mmCIF file of C-alpha atoms in Angstrom:
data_model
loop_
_atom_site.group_PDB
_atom_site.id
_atom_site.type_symbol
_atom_site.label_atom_id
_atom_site.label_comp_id
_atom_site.label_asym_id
_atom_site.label_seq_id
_atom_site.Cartn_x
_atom_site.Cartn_y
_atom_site.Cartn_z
ATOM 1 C CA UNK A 83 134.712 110.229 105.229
ATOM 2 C CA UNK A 84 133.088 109.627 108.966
ATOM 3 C CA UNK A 85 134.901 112.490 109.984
ATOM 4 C CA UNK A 86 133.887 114.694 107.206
ATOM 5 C CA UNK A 87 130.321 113.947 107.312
ATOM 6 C CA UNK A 88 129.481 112.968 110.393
ATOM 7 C CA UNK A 89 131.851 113.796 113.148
ATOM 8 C CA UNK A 90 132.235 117.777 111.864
ATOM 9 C CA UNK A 91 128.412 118.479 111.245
ATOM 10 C CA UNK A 92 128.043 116.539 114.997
ATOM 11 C CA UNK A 93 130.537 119.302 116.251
ATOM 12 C CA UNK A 94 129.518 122.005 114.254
ATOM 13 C CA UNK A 95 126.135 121.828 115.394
ATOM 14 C CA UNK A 96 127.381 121.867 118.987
ATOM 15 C CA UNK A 97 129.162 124.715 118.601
ATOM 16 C CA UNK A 98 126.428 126.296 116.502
ATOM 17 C CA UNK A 99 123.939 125.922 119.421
ATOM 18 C CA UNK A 100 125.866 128.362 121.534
ATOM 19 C CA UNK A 101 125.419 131.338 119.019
ATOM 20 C CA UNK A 102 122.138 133.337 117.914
ATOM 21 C CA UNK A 103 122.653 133.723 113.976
ATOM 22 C CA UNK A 104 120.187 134.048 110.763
ATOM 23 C CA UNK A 105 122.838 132.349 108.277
ATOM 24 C CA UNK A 106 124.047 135.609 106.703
ATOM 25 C CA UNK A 107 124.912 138.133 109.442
ATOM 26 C CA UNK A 108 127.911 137.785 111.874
ATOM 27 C CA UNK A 109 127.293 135.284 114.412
ATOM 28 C CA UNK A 110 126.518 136.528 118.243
ATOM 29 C CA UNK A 111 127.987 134.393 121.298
ATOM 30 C CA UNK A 112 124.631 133.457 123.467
ATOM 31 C CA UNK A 113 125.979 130.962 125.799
ATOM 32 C CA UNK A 114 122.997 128.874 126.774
ATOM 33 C CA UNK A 115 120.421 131.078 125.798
ATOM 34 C CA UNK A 116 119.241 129.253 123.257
ATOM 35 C CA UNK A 117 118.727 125.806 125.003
ATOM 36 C CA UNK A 118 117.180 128.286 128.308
ATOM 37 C CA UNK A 119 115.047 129.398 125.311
ATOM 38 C CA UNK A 120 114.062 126.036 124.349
ATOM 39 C CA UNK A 121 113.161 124.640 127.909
ATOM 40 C CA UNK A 122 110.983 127.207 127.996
ATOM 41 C CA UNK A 123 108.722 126.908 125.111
ATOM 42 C CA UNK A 124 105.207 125.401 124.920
ATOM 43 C CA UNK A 125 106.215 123.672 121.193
ATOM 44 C CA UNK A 126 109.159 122.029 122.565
ATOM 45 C CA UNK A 127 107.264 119.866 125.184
ATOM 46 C CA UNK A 128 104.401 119.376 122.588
ATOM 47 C CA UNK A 129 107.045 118.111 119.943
ATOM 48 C CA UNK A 130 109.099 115.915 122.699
ATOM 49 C CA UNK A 131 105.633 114.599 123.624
ATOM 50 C CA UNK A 132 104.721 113.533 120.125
ATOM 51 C CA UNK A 133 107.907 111.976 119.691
ATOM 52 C CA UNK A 134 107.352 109.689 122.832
ATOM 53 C CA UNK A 135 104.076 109.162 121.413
ATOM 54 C CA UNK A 136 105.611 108.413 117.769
ATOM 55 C CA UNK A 137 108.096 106.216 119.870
ATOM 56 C CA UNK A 138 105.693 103.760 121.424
ATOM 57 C CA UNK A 139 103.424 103.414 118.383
ATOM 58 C CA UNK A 140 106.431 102.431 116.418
ATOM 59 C CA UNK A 141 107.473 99.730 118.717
ATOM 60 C CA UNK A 142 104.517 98.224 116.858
ATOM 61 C CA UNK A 143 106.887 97.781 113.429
ATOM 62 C CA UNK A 144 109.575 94.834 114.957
ATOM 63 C CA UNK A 145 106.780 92.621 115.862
ATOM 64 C CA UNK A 146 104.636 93.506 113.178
ATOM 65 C CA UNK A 147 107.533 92.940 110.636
ATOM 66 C CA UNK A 148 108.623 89.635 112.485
ATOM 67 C CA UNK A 149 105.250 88.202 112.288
ATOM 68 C CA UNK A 150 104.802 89.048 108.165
ATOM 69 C CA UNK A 151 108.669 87.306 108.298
ATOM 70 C CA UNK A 152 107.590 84.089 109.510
ATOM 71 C CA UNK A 153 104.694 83.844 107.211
ATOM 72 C CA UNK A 154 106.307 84.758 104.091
ATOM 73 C CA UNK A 155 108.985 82.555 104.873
ATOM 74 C CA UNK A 156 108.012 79.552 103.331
ATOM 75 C CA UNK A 157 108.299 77.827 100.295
ATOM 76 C CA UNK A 158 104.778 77.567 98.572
ATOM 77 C CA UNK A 159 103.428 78.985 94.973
ATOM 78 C CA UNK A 160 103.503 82.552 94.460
ATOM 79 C CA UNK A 161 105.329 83.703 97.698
ATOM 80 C CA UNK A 162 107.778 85.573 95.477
ATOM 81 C CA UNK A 163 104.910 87.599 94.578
ATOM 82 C CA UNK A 164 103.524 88.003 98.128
ATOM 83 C CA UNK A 165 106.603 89.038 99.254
ATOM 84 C CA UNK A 166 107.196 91.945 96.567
ATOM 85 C CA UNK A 167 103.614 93.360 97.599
ATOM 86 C CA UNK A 168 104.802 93.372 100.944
ATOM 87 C CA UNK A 169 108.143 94.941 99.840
ATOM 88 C CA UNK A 170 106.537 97.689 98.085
ATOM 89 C CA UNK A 171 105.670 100.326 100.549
ATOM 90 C CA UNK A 172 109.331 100.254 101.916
ATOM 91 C CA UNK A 173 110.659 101.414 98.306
ATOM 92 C CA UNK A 174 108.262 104.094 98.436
ATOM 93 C CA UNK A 175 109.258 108.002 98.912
ATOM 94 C CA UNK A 176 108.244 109.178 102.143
ATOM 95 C CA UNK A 177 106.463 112.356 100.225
ATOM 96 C CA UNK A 178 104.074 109.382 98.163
ATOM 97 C CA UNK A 179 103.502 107.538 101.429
ATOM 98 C CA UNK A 180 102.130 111.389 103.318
ATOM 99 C CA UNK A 181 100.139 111.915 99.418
ATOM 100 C CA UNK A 182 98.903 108.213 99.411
ATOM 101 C CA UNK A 183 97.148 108.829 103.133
ATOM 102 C CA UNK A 184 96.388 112.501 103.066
ATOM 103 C CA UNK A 185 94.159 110.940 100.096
ATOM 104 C CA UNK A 186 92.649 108.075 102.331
ATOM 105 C CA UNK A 187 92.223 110.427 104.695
ATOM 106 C CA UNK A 188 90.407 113.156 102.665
ATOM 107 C CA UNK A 189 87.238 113.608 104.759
ATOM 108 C CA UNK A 190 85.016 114.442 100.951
ATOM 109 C CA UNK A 191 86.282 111.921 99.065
ATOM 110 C CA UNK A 192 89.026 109.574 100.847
ATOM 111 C CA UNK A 193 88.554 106.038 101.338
ATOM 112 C CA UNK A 194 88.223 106.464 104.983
ATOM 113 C CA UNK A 195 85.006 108.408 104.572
ATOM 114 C CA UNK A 196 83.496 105.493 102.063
ATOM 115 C CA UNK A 197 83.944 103.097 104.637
ATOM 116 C CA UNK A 198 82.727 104.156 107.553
ATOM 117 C CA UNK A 199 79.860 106.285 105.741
ATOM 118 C CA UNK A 200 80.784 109.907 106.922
ATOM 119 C CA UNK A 201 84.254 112.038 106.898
ATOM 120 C CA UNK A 202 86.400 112.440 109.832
ATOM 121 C CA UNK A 203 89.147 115.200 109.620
ATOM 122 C CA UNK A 204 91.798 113.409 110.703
ATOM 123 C CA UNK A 205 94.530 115.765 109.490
ATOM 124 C CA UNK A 206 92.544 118.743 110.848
ATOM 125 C CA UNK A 207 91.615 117.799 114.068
ATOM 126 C CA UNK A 208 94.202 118.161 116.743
ATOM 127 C CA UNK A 209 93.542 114.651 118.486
ATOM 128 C CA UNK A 210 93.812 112.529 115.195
ATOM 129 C CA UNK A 211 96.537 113.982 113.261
ATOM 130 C CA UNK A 212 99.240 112.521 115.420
ATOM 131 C CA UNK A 213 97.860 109.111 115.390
ATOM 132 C CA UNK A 214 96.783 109.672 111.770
ATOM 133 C CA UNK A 215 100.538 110.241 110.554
ATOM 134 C CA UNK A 216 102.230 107.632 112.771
ATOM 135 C CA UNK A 217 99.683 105.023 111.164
ATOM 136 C CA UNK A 218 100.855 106.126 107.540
ATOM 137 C CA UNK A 219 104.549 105.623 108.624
ATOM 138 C CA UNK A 220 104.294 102.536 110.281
ATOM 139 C CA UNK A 221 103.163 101.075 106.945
ATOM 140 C CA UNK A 222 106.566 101.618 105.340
ATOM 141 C CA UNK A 223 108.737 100.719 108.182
ATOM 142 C CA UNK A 224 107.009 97.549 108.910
ATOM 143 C CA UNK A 225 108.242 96.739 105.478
ATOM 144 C CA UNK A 226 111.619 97.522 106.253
ATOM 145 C CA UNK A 227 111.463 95.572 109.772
ATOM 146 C CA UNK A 228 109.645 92.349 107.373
ATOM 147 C CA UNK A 229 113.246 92.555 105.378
ATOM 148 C CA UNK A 230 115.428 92.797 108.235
ATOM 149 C CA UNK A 231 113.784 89.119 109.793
ATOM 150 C CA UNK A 232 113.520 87.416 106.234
ATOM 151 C CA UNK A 233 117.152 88.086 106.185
ATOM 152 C CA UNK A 234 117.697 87.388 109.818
ATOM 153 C CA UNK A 235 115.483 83.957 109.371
ATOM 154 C CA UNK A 236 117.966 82.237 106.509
ATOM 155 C CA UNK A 237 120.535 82.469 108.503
ATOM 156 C CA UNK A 238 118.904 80.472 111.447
ATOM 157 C CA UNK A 239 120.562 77.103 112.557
ATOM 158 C CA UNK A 240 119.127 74.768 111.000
ATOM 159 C CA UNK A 241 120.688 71.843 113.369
ATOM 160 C CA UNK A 242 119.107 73.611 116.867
ATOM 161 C CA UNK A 243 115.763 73.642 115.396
ATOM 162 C CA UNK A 244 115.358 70.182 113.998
ATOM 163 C CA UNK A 245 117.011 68.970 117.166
ATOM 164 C CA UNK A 246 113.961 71.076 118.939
ATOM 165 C CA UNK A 247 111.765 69.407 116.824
ATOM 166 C CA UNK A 248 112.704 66.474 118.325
ATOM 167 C CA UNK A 249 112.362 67.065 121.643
ATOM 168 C CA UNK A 250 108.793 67.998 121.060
ATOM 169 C CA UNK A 251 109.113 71.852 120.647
ATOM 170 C CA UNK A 252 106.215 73.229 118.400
ATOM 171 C CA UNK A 253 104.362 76.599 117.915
ATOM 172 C CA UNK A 254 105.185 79.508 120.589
ATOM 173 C CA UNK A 255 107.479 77.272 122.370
ATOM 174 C CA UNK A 256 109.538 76.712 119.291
ATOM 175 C CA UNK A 257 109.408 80.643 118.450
ATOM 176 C CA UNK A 258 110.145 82.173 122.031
ATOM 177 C CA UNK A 259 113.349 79.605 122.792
ATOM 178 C CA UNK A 260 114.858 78.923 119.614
ATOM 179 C CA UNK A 261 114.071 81.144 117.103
ATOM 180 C CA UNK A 262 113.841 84.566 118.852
ATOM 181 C CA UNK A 263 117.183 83.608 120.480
ATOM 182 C CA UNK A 264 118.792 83.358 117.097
ATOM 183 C CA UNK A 265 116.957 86.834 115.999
ATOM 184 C CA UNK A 266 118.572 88.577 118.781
ATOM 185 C CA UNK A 267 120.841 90.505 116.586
ATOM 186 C CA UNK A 268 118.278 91.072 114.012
ATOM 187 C CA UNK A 269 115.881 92.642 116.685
ATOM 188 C CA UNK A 270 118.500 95.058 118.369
ATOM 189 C CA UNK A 271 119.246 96.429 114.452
ATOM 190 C CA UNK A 272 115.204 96.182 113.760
ATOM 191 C CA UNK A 273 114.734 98.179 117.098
ATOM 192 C CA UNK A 274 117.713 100.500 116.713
ATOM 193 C CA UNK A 275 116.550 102.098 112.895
ATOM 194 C CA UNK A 276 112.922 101.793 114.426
ATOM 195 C CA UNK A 277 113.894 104.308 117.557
ATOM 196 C CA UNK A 278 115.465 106.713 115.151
ATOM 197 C CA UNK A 279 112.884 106.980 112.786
ATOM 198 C CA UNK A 280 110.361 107.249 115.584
ATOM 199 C CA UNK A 281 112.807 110.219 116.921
ATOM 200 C CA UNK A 282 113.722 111.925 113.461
ATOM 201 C CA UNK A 283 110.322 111.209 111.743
ATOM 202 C CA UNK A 284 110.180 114.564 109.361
ATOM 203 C CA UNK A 285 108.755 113.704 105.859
ATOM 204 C CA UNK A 286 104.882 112.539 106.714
ATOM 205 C CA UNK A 287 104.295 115.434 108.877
ATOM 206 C CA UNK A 288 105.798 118.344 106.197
ATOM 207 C CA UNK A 289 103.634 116.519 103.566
ATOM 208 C CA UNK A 290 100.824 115.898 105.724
ATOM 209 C CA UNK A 291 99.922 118.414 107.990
ATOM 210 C CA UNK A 292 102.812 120.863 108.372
ATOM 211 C CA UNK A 293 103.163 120.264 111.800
ATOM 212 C CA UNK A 294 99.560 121.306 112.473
ATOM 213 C CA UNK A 295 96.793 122.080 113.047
ATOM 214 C CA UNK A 296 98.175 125.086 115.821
ATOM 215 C CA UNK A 297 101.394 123.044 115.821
ATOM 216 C CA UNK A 298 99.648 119.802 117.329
ATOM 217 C CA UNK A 299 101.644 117.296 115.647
ATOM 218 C CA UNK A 300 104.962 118.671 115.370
ATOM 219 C CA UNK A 301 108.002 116.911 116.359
ATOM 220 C CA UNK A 302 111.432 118.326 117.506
ATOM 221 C CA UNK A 303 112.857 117.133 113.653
ATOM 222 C CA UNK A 304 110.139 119.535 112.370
ATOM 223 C CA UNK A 305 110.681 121.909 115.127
ATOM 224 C CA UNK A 306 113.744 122.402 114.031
ATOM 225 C CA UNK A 307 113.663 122.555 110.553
ATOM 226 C CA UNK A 308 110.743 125.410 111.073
ATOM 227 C CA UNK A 309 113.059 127.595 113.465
ATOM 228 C CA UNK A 310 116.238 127.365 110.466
ATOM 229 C CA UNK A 311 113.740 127.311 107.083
ATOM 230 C CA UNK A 312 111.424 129.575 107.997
ATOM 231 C CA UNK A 313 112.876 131.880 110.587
ATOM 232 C CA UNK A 314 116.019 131.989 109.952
ATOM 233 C CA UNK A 315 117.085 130.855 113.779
ATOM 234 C CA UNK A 316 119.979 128.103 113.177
ATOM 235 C CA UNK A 317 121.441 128.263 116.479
ATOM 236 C CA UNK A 318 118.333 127.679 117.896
ATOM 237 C CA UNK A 319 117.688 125.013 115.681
ATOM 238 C CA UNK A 320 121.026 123.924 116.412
ATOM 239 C CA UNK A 321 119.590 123.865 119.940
ATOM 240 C CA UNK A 322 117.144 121.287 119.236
ATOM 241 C CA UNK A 323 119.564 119.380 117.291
ATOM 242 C CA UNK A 324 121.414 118.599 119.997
ATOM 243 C CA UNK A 325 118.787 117.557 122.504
ATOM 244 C CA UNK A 326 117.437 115.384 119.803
ATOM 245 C CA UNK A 327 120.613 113.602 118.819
ATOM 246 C CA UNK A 328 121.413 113.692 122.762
ATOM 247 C CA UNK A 329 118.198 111.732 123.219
ATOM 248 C CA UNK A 330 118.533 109.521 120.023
ATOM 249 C CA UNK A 331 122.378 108.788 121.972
ATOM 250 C CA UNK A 332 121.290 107.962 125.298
ATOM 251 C CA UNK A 333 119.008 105.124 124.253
ATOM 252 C CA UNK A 334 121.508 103.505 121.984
ATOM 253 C CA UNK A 335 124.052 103.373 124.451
ATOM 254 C CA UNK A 336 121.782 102.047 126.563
ATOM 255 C CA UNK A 337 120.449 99.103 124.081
ATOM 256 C CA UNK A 338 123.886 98.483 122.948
ATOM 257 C CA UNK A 339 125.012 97.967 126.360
ATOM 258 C CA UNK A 340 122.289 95.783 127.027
ATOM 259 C CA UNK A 341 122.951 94.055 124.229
ATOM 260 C CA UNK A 342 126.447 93.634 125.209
ATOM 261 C CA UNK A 343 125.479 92.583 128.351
ATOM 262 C CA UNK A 344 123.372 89.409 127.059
ATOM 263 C CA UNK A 345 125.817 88.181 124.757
ATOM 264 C CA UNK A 346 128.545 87.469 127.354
#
């Protein structure tokens, strides 16, 4: 099954990247062409920009999620309840979460314009829109970083933090040499599906702004599906594909490694 779904398409898009072809003609040998191609063009260093951009916002998520962890874990009235409300955006599709904020957003009638008494086009203006979509996303994947530590938190030892306790260990102290220690694992995975998402983020921007406005908030997932959907240009989608997943592969060596590293 690994190697039928994800070792071939990792291969075939490899491959694919060397050839020019529209998906219905015979394909043409280009030899590096397309990635020559790629290094050249404006969009590609405005969509590897936004995904650094997308990257360091979403670094937000982990701690964010840890923080909503550690107060929801607790046993008090009602925190069933709290907790499902703070579940809910995570079992949302990505295409109601882009809907939800394009609505707040609305400069006429969104919530944002209510609040702060006048409308700002965030989706339309090419300084927002970035910053605009990463803040809709982040709302989901906090949720999923939240469910990650609640998980991560019951299976804390017990013993080494009562014996803390003891020695007079309370507040920050308690969090930053116990606790986090014991999270480690917890943080690499909540930092691992974090990086990706940051990297392959797709769904908010084709619901939101298209990759607009003049191709301001693209990102090299949207990149590429543009170049295959709409012109036809797989292997120079294929192209991006590769530098993406090259990119997404170099940092999780590295963090693994790193992770490794600390554990022995």
């Amino acid at each position: 099954m690994v190697a039928l779904f994800v070792l071939y398409p990792i291969l075939k898009s490899i491959s694919l990247s060397f050839y020019s072809w529209d998906g219905m003609t015979d394909k043409t040998f280009v030899g590096l062409a397309n990635y020559i191609e790629l290094f050249h063009a404006p969009t590609f260093y405005t969509a590897l920009k936004n995904n650094l951009l997308w990257l360091l916002l979403f670094l937000l998520a982990p701690p964010m999620g840890l923080a909503i962890a550690l107060y929801l874990n607790q046993a008090v009235a009602g925190i069933r309840l709290v907790k499902s409300l703070f579940f809910a955006p995570f079992v949302l599709s990505g295409v109601v979460v882009g809907l939800i904020f394009s609505w707040f957003y609305d400069p006429t009638f969104g919530l944002l314009a209510l609040i702060l008494g006048h409308g700002i086009p965030v989706l339309g203006d090419a300084h927002y829109v970035t910053f605009g979509i990463v803040f809709a996303a982040l709302w989901p994947q906090t949720a999923y970083c939240m469910i990650l530590y609640l998980t991560g938190l019951t299976g804390l030892n017990a013993d080494q933090i009562e014996a803390a306790r003891m020695e007079g260990a309370r507040g920050w102290a308690l969090l930053w040499h116990v606790v986090l220690p014991q999270l480690r694992p917890t943080t690499f995975m909540a930092m691992v599906v974090t990086i990706i998402g940051a990297l392959r983020s797709f769904d908010l921007i084709s619901v939101m702004s298209s990759g607009g406005p003049f191709e301001s908030s693209t990102v090299l997932a949207y990149y590429m599906y543009d170049q295959a959907i709409k012109y036809y240009r797989y292997g120079y989608s294929a192209a991006i594909a590769v530098v993406l997943f090259a990119i997404m592969l170099v940092y999780i060596a590295w963090h693994l490694r790193r992770l490794l590293r600390n554990e022995h």
